[in-house]
């Protein structure tokens, strides 16, 4: 295969429809006779429903029906649960895991503000909301469980009466001998770090449209999801229908970030309403609902300790971790173990002991969001390393230099399983070289030289580092079929669903190179369960690797079929056939060239005969990836802090990263930039705030601050390329990485800026109010 | 009493529709005129996805009632290109990878158009300030797309 497109900065093929306003998102779908749903959601954090009266609501003008749990009891199946430990992991770590059932509509007890209590359907969204307002509910409030640390202790009110405590996932995990290493250490630092609850916040909220055809028993549903096949499986179980009767389409999706990779009540409720009413039904989530009902994320507390030798060598890590999963533990061990598996990152550390408690509380359920447990691990670790450096009088760059793994030390076996149960072995990379590249590109030494003079002038500038090593592209597979049409044009279908990251371009680049056709000949279709029977979806930085590999395999098999047919057509040996720019020819005989279309057409049976080959110009692959591929990066943040106001300005941000081979550089840069933007939000602005009664205080984008171009610095990227041998393309995932390190890098930079004051940052977001309080405490101390 | 007739020019075409007085301008555009390029991200005036040009000035279509736009001339994203030919801003966003999922793109394009109509030679700082009304993961690239257009 010639690499004509792979690695090239081609313009995205999907862009014109976006730019013209012609993209089609779920809320743009309009069907004849369509009605609109709105939800009554619990205003209480924890309360028992004593009575629901929908009479008045149901009688309102334009209202088709109002549904409660009792009305839809025959459809009420438990929502999907994920995250049981795979065998390889369960064999090594013993988890206590409890998961409880959540139904699409609340049955008796509401456990978070935003949980769905009833659904009203009317001829307009306005009237559906009027009906929601007219539903009467009797509530008996119950004690709210809010703080994750106290909730994990004996004596806390219980979320579930049949549980002994509120711990949904508990385990300890050790490698090496941390106790011995701590005893032998010269220096020990410990600190408690908190990572707040913050979320993906796609600008397109969620949405579902469904229509049911009784004549052939088929359900078609459009869903703003990253995981069309998961939604299909969930519906097949909930509706007791065969999967092929359920078509799930993820049309244009306006951002996903993991928020749209969870299983939601609305995924089933809208199809159920469509079946019961016999009419198409639409629900478009509004932002207010999204804040309280779309999955939340992050939110951990770490009590971390590092043990080191006098020379700065880090010997061991001990960590106690709490994770607030919200009211329902739908994701099992996924987030807890992701955090543990990414704690040691680029550091050469052989001893680890972690005790983990994932705790249920009366909050919106958590789900993986861009980084999924990694930003929290990296925040705890990289903040602790800076504390250690400060204690030892070492520069943060120098302590990392002494402890980062070098390329010649890889593959590096951590001696523990990854989350998929396979051995956790860093396959490729050079973390130390990445650090040096980042320091050079950020002109770290220059910054350090300039810093003292600035401080004398009262200018508090700081520089902060954070690095991570990320298991990307979790398996086990993604599906892809590649086929030719009658004109020799190429159709690629895959289970991977785009949420805006440019699949139609990147995947076309892979297929066009394998088949040696012009890029414009390739159409990529994702997010439609009718196009390919099995699939997984897009999350965990997986689609380029998993779908890309399947597209590569399928296109390679299709190429073989084309060559065999062309050999017969051109009366040559298959080995002598070449494909060039959409034409087949006998090598060395340019006059023999015919367009691909001719090969297809000559293969189709005619009255005269069966054709030169079977016209089966289609191949399907389910490339199995052995385990994750390890991407890595070092981030460098430069900040200026105004000690009078506590305002932090980001001056510059640099990412030196390795995602193996790059398919399309601007798309990769865009992924890094977007991740950094969300990480900056986590570092400085964003937080889902609850009061002590479990009431959500951040109910709008006025209360929940997202960064804009104003707050974002120029972001520079340095691409380091250490290809992975774990897939045929040599690539690694890049979707999440940008979001992992900014909280740690920025907090480290702020602490560095304020080093003369001795302020210690233990919590994000570092808001002006928080920072002023820290500065004030130091000044009065 | 709860319905009114509104007349407006959108992208050079005249429309007349009878709508509920509580209907937002965004919903009128999307539901009654089938102009679904105007997107709703928050419906409370923060995200900017619904931005249209109302008599040449950017306006949040989610914060206006349709009846308030009676008699106005509107430009929505569908009216930016000249038939097959993209507007130079659309070309620039395409060339410089100034978008990802495309959801906030229409609002940003219209905000940028109004801005560039008034500031034909803006500075980078002015561009960033202009974009302060649109949180977006594509923001870093957008500021450079607008710069180069
Ligand atoms: S939808 Fe109008 S500003 Fe967000």
XYZ file of N, CA, C and O and ligand atoms in Angstrom, chain B residues 39-51 60-63, ligand 1:
72
model
N -28.605 26.251 15.730
C -28.646 25.183 16.729
C -28.932 25.695 18.128
O -28.629 26.855 18.443
N -29.445 24.806 18.949
C -29.717 25.158 20.344
C -28.776 24.386 21.255
O -28.810 23.152 21.273
N -27.944 25.115 21.989
C -27.015 24.444 22.900
C -27.366 24.679 24.348
O -26.967 23.902 25.208
N -28.062 25.772 24.640
C -28.347 26.032 26.056
C -29.718 26.644 26.279
O -30.287 26.498 27.340
N -30.215 27.341 25.300
C -31.495 28.044 25.430
C -31.520 29.006 26.611
O -32.581 29.329 27.123
N -30.320 29.428 27.048
C -30.321 30.527 28.006
C -29.226 31.549 27.708
O -28.738 32.216 28.611
N -28.867 31.651 26.453
C -28.072 32.799 26.043
C -26.581 32.728 26.300
O -25.894 33.741 26.178
N -26.047 31.566 26.642
C -24.628 31.499 26.986
C -23.771 30.888 25.875
O -22.673 31.364 25.596
N -24.275 29.863 25.192
C -23.377 29.084 24.330
C -23.182 29.684 22.944
O -22.205 29.381 22.267
N -24.108 30.502 22.488
C -23.929 31.170 21.203
C -24.236 30.324 19.985
O -24.145 30.805 18.851
N -24.615 29.061 20.164
C -24.864 28.190 19.007
C -26.034 28.704 18.160
O -26.108 28.439 16.972
N -26.939 29.437 18.774
C -28.158 29.871 18.083
C -28.006 31.246 17.445
O -28.995 31.816 16.974
N -26.785 31.771 17.421
C -26.599 33.146 16.949
C -26.993 33.316 15.479
O -26.578 32.542 14.618
N -29.021 36.321 19.810
C -29.252 34.960 20.282
C -30.703 34.597 19.963
O -31.622 35.128 20.598
N -30.879 33.690 19.018
C -32.242 33.351 18.612
C -33.004 32.598 19.688
O -34.216 32.484 19.626
N -32.294 32.099 20.704
C -32.989 31.396 21.786
C -33.560 32.366 22.807
O -34.401 31.993 23.608
N -33.063 33.595 22.791
C -33.491 34.553 23.811
C -34.535 35.524 23.280
O -34.960 36.424 23.991
S -28.819 28.262 22.537
Fe -28.936 30.385 22.452
S -27.121 30.972 23.458
Fe -27.128 28.833 23.730
